[in-house]
PDB file of C-alpha atoms in Angstrom:
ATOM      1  CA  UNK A   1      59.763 165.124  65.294  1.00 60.00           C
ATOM      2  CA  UNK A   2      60.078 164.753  68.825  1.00 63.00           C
ATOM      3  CA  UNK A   3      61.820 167.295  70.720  1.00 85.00           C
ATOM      4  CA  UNK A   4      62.524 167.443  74.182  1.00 91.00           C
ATOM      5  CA  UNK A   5      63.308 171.189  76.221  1.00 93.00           C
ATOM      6  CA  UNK A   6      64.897 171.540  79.068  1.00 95.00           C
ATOM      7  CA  UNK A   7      65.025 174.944  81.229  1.00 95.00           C
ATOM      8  CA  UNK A   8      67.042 176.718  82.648  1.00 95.00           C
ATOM      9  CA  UNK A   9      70.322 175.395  80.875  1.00 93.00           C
ATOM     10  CA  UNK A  10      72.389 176.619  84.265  1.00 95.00           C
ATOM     11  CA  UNK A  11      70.986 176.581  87.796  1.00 95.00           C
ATOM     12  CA  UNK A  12      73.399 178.290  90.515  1.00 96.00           C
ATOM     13  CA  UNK A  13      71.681 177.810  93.922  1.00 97.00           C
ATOM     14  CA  UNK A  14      72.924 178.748  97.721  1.00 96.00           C
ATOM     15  CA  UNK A  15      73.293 175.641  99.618  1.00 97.00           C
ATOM     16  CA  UNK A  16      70.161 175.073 101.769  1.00 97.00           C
ATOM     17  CA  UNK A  17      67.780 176.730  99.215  1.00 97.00           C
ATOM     18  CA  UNK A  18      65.081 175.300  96.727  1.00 97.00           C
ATOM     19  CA  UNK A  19      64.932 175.294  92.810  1.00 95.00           C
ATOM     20  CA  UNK A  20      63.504 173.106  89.964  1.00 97.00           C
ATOM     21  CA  UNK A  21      63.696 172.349  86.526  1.00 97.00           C
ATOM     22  CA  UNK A  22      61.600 171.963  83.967  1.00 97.00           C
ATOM     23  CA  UNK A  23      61.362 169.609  81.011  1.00 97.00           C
ATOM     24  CA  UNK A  24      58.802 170.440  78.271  1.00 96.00           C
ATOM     25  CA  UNK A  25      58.050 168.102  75.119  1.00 94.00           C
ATOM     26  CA  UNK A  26      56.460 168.945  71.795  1.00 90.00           C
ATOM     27  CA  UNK A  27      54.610 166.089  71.699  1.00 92.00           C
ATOM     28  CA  UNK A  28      52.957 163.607  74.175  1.00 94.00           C
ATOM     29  CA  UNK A  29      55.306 161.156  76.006  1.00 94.00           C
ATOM     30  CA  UNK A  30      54.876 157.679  77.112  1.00 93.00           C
ATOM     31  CA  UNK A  31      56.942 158.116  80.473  1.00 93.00           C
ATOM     32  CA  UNK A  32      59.800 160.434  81.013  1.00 95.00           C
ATOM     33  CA  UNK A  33      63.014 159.457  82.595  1.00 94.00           C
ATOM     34  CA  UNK A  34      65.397 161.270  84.405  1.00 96.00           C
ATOM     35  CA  UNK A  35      68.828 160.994  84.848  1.00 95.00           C
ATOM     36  CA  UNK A  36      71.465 162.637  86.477  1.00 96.00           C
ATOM     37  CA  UNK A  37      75.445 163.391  85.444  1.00 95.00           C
ATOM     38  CA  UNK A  38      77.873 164.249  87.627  1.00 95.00           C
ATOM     39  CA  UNK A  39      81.145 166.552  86.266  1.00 91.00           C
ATOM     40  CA  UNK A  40      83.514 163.819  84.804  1.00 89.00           C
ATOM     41  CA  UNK A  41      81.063 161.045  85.367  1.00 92.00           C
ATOM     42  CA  UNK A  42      78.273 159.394  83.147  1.00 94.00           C
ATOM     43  CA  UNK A  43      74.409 159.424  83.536  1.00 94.00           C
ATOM     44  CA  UNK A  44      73.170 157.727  85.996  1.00 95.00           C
ATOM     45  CA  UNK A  45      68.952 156.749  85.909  1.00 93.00           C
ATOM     46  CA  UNK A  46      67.507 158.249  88.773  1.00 95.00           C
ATOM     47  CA  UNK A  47      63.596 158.289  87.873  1.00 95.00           C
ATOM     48  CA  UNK A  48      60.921 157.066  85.495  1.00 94.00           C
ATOM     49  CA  UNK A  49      57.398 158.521  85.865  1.00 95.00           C
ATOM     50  CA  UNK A  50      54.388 156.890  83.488  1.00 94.00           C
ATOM     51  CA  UNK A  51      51.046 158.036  84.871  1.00 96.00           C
ATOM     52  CA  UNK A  52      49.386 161.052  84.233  1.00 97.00           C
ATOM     53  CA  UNK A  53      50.498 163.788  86.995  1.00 97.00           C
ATOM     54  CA  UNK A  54      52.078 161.120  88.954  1.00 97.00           C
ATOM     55  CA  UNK A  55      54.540 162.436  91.675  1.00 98.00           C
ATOM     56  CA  UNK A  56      57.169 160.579  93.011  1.00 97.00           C
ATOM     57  CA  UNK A  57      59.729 161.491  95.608  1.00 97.00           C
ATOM     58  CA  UNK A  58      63.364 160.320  96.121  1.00 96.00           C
ATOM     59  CA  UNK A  59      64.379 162.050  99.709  1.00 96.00           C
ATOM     60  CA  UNK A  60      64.901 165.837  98.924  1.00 97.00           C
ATOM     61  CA  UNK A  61      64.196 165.505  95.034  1.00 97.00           C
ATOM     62  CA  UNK A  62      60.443 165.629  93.986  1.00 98.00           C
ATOM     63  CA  UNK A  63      59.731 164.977  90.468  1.00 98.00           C
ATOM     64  CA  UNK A  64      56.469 165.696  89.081  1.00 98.00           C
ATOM     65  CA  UNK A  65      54.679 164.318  85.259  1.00 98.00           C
ATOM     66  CA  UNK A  66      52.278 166.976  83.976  1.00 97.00           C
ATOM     67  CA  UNK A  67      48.671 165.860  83.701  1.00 96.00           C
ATOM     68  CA  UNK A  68      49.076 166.122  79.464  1.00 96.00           C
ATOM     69  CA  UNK A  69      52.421 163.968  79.767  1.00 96.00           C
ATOM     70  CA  UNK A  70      54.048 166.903  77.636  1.00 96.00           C
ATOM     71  CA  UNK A  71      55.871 168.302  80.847  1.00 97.00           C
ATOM     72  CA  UNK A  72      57.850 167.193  84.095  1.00 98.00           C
ATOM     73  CA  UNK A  73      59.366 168.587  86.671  1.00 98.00           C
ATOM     74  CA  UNK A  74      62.209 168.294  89.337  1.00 98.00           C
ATOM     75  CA  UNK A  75      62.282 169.538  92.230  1.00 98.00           C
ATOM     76  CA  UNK A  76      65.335 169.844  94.866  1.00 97.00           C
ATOM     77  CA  UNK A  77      64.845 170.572  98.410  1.00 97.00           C
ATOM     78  CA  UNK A  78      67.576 172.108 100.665  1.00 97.00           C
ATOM     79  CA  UNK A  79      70.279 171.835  97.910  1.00 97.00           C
ATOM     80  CA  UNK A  80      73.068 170.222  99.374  1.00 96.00           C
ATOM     81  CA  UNK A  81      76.680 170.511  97.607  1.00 95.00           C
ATOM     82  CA  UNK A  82      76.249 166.566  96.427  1.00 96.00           C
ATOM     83  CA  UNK A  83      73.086 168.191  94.105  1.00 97.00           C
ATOM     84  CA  UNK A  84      76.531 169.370  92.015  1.00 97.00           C
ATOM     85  CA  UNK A  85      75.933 167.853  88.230  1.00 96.00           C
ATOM     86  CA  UNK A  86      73.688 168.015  85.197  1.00 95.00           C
ATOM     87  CA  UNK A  87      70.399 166.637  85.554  1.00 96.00           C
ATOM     88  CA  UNK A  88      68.672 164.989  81.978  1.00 95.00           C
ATOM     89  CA  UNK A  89      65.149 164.354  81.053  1.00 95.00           C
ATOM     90  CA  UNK A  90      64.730 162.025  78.409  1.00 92.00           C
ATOM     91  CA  UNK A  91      60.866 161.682  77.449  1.00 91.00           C
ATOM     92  CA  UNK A  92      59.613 158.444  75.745  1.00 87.00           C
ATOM     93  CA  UNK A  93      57.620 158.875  72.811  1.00 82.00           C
ATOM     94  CA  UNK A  94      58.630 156.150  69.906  1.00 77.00           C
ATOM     95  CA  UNK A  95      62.124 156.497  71.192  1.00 78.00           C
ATOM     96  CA  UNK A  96      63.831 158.110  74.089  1.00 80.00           C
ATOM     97  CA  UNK A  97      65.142 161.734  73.159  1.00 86.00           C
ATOM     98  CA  UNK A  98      67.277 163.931  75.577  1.00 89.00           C
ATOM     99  CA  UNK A  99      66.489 167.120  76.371  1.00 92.00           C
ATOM    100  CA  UNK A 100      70.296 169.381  76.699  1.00 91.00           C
ATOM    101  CA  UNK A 101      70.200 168.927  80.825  1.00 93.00           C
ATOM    102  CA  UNK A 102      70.200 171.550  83.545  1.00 95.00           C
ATOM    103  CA  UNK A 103      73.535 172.370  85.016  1.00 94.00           C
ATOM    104  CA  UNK A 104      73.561 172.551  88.577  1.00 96.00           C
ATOM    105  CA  UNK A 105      76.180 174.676  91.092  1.00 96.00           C
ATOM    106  CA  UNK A 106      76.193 175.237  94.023  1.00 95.00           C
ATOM    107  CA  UNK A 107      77.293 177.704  96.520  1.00 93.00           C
ATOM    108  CA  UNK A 108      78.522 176.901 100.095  1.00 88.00           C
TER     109      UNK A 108
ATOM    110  CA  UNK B   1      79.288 151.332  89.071  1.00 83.00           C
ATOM    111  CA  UNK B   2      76.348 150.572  86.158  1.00 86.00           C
ATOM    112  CA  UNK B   3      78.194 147.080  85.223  1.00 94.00           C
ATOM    113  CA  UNK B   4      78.327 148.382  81.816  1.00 97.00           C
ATOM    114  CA  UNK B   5      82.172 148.972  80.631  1.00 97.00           C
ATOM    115  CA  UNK B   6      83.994 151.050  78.088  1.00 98.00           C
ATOM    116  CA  UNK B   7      86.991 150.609  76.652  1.00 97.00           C
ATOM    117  CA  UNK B   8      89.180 152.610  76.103  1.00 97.00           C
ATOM    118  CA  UNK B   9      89.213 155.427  78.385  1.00 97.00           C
ATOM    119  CA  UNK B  10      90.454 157.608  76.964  1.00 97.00           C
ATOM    120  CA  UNK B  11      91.708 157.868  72.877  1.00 97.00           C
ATOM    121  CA  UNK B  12      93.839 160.825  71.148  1.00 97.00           C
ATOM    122  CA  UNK B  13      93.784 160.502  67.417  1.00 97.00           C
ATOM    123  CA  UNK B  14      94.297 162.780  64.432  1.00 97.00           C
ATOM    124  CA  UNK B  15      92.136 164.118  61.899  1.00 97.00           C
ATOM    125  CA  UNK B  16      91.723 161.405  59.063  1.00 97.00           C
ATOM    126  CA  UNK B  17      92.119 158.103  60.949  1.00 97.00           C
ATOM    127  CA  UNK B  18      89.798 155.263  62.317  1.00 98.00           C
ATOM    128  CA  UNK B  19      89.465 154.573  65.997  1.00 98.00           C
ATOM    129  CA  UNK B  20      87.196 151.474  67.528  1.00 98.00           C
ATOM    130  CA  UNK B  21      85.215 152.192  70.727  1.00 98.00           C
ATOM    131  CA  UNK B  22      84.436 148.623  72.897  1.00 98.00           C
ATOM    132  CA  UNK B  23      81.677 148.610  74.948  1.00 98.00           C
ATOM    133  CA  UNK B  24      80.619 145.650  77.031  1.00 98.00           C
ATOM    134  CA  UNK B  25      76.525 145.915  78.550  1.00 97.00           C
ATOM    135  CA  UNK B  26      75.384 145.038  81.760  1.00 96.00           C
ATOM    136  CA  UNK B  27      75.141 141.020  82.641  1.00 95.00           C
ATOM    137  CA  UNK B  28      71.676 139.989  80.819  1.00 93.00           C
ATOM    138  CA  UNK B  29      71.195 143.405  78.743  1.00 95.00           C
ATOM    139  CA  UNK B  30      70.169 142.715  74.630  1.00 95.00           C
ATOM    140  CA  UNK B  31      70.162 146.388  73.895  1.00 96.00           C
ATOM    141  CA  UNK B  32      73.589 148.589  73.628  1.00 97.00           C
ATOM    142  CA  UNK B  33      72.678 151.853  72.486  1.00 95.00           C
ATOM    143  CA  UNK B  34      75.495 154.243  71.515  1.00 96.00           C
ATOM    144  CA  UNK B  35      75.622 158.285  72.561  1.00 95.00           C
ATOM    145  CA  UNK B  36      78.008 160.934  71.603  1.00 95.00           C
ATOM    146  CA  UNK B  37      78.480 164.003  74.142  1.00 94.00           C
ATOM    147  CA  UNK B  38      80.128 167.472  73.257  1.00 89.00           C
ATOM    148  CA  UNK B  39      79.757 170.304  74.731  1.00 78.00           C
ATOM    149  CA  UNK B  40      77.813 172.333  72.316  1.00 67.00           C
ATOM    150  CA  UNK B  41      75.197 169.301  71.513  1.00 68.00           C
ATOM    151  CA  UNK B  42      74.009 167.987  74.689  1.00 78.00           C
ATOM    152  CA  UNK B  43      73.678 163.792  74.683  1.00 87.00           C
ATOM    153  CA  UNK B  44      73.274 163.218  71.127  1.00 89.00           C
ATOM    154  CA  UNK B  45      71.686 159.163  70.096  1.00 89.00           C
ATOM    155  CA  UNK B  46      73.959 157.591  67.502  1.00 93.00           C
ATOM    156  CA  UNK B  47      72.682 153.886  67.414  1.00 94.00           C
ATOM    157  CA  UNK B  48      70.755 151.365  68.871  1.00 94.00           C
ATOM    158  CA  UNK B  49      71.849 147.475  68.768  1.00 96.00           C
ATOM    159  CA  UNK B  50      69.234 144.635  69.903  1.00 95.00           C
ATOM    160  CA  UNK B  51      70.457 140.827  70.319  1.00 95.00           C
ATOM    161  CA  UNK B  52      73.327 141.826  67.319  1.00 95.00           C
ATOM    162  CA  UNK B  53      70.258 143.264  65.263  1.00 95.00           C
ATOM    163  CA  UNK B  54      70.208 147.083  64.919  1.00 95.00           C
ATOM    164  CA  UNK B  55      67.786 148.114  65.991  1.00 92.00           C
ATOM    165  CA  UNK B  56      67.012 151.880  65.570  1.00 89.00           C
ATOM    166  CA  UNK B  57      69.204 154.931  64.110  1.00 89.00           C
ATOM    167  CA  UNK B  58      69.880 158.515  65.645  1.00 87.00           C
ATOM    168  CA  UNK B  59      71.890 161.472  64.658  1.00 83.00           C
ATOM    169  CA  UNK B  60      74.473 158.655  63.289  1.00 92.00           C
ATOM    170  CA  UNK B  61      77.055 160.250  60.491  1.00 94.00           C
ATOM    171  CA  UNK B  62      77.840 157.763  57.437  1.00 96.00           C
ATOM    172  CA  UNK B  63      81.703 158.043  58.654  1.00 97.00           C
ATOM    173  CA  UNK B  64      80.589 156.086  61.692  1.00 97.00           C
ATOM    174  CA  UNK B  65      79.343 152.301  61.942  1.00 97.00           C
ATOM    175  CA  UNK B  66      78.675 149.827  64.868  1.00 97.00           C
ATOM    176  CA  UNK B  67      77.922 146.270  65.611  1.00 97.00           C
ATOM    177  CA  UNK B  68      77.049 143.915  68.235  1.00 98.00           C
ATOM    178  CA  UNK B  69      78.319 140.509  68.472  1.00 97.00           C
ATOM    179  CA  UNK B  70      77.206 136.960  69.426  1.00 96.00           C
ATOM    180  CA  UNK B  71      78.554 137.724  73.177  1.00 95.00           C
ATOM    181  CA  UNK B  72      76.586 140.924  72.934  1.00 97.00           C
ATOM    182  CA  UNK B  73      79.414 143.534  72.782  1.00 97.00           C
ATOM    183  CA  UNK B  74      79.732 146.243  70.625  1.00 98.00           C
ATOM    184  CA  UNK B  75      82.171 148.197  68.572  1.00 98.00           C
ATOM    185  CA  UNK B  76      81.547 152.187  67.348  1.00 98.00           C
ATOM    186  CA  UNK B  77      83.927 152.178  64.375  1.00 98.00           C
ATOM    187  CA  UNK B  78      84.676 156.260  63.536  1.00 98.00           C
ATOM    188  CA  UNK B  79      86.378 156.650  60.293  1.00 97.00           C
ATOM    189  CA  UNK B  80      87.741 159.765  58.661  1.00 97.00           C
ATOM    190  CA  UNK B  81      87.871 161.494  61.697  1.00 97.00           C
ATOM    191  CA  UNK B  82      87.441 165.000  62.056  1.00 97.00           C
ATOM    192  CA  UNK B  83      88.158 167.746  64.636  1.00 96.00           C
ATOM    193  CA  UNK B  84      84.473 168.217  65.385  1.00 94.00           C
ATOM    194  CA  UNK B  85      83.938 164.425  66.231  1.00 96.00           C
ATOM    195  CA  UNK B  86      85.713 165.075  69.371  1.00 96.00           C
ATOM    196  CA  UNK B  87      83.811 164.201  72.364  1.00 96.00           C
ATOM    197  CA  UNK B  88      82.263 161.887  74.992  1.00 96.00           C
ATOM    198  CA  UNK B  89      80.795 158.672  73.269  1.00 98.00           C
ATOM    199  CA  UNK B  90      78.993 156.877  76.077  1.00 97.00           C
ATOM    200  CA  UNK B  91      77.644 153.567  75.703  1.00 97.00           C
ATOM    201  CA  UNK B  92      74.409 152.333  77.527  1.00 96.00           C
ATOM    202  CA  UNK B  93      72.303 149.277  77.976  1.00 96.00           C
ATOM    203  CA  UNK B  94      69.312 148.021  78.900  1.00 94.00           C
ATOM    204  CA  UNK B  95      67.515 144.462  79.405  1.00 92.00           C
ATOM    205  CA  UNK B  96      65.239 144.756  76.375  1.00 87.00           C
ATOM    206  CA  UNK B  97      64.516 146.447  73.236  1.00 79.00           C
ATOM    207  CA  UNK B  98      61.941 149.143  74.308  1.00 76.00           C
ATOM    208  CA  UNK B  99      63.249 152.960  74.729  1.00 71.00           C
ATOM    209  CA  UNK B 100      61.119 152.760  78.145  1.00 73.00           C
ATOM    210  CA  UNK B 101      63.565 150.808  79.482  1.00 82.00           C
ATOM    211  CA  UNK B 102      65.912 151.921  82.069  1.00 87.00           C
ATOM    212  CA  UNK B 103      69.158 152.582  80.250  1.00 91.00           C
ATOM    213  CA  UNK B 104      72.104 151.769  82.361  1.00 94.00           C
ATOM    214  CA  UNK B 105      75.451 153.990  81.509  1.00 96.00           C
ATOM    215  CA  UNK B 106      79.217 153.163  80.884  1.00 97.00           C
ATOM    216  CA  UNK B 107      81.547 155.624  81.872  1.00 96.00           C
ATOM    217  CA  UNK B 108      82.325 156.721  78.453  1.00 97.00           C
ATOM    218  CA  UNK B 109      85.210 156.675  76.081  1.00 97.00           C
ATOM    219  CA  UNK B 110      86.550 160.522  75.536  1.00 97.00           C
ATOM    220  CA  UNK B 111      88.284 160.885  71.993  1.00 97.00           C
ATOM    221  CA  UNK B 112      89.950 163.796  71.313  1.00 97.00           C
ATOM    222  CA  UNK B 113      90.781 164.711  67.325  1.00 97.00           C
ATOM    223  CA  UNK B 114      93.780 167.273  66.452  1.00 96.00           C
TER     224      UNK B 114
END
């Protein structure tokens, strides 16, 4: 079946710097979704990218569908200490499956 | 705030006895879909309710039931409970039936078994 990876499982940045993470399926997805969570709260939909290497940007967070819509990608600009929180890809196939999220820290 | 809410907050139970999660959807949403969060399985898809049909099945144990009603609620029933069912159950919904739908997030009903 569908299964959806997500890497790296932790992600402790310096404030001000760069970093991504990746989201890889076993099988070709429909669109992929992304969602963020942060400590103590729920998900919250941030994204949902459908075409083929489509890009789409939200301020400092880029996220990025691969051309075989097996893969995406987020990317976070100048990490700020509001980035704090797991971020979820959920990828769209004949249903929506989660991969286990990228926790995010960050260090003033 | 996603509109959807989740009663209750939070629920202490012991091992053995039935607890019933509420979760009301957005204004307009059909689908309800039911998650379960600990910290060793990541967001884990239990259930999926459409217009008080169910409508597709997850990682949903035979101790554990839900429904939707004619207002378009829904209930997680957990019976039997067990130390290992302790964790976030989230409830989410969406406008329509399709997974590609945006699902919109309550925030979450954390039961803790002893």
């Amino acid at each position: 079946g569908q299964q959806v990876m997500q890497i790296p499982q932790y992600q402790h940045v310096q404030e001000g710097e760069d970093f991504t993470t990746y989201c890889n399926s076993s099988t070709t997805l429909s669109n992929i979704q992304w969602y963020k969570q942060r400590p103590g709260g729920h998900p919250v939909f941030l994204i949902q990218l459908v075409k083929s290497g489509e890009v789409k940007k939200q301020k400092r967070l880029t996220f990025q569908f691969g051309e075989a819509k097996k893969n995406s990608s987020l990317h976070i600009a100048a990490t700020q200490t509001t980035d704090v929180g797991t971020y979820f890809c959920a990828g769209y196939d004949y249903k929506l499956s989660f991969g286990a999220g990228t926790t995010v820290t960050v260090r003033a | 705030d996603s509109g959807v809410t989740q009663t209750p907050k939070h629920l202490i139970t012991a091992t053995g006895q039935r607890v019933t999660l509420r979760c009301s959807p957005r204004s307009g949403d059909l689908s309800v879909y039911w998650y379960q969060q600990s910290l060793d399985q990541g967001l884990q898809f239990l259930i999926q309710y459409y217009n008080g049909e169910e409508r597709a099945k997850g990682n949903i144990l035979e101790r554990f039931s839900a429904q939707q009603f004619p207002d378009l609620h829904s209930e997680l029933n957990l019976s039997s409970l067990e130390l290992g069912d302790s964790a976030l159950y989230f409830c989410a919904s969406s406008v329509d039936w399709a997974w590609a739908d945006t699902q919109y997030f309550g925030p979450g009903t954390r039961l803790t078994v002893l």
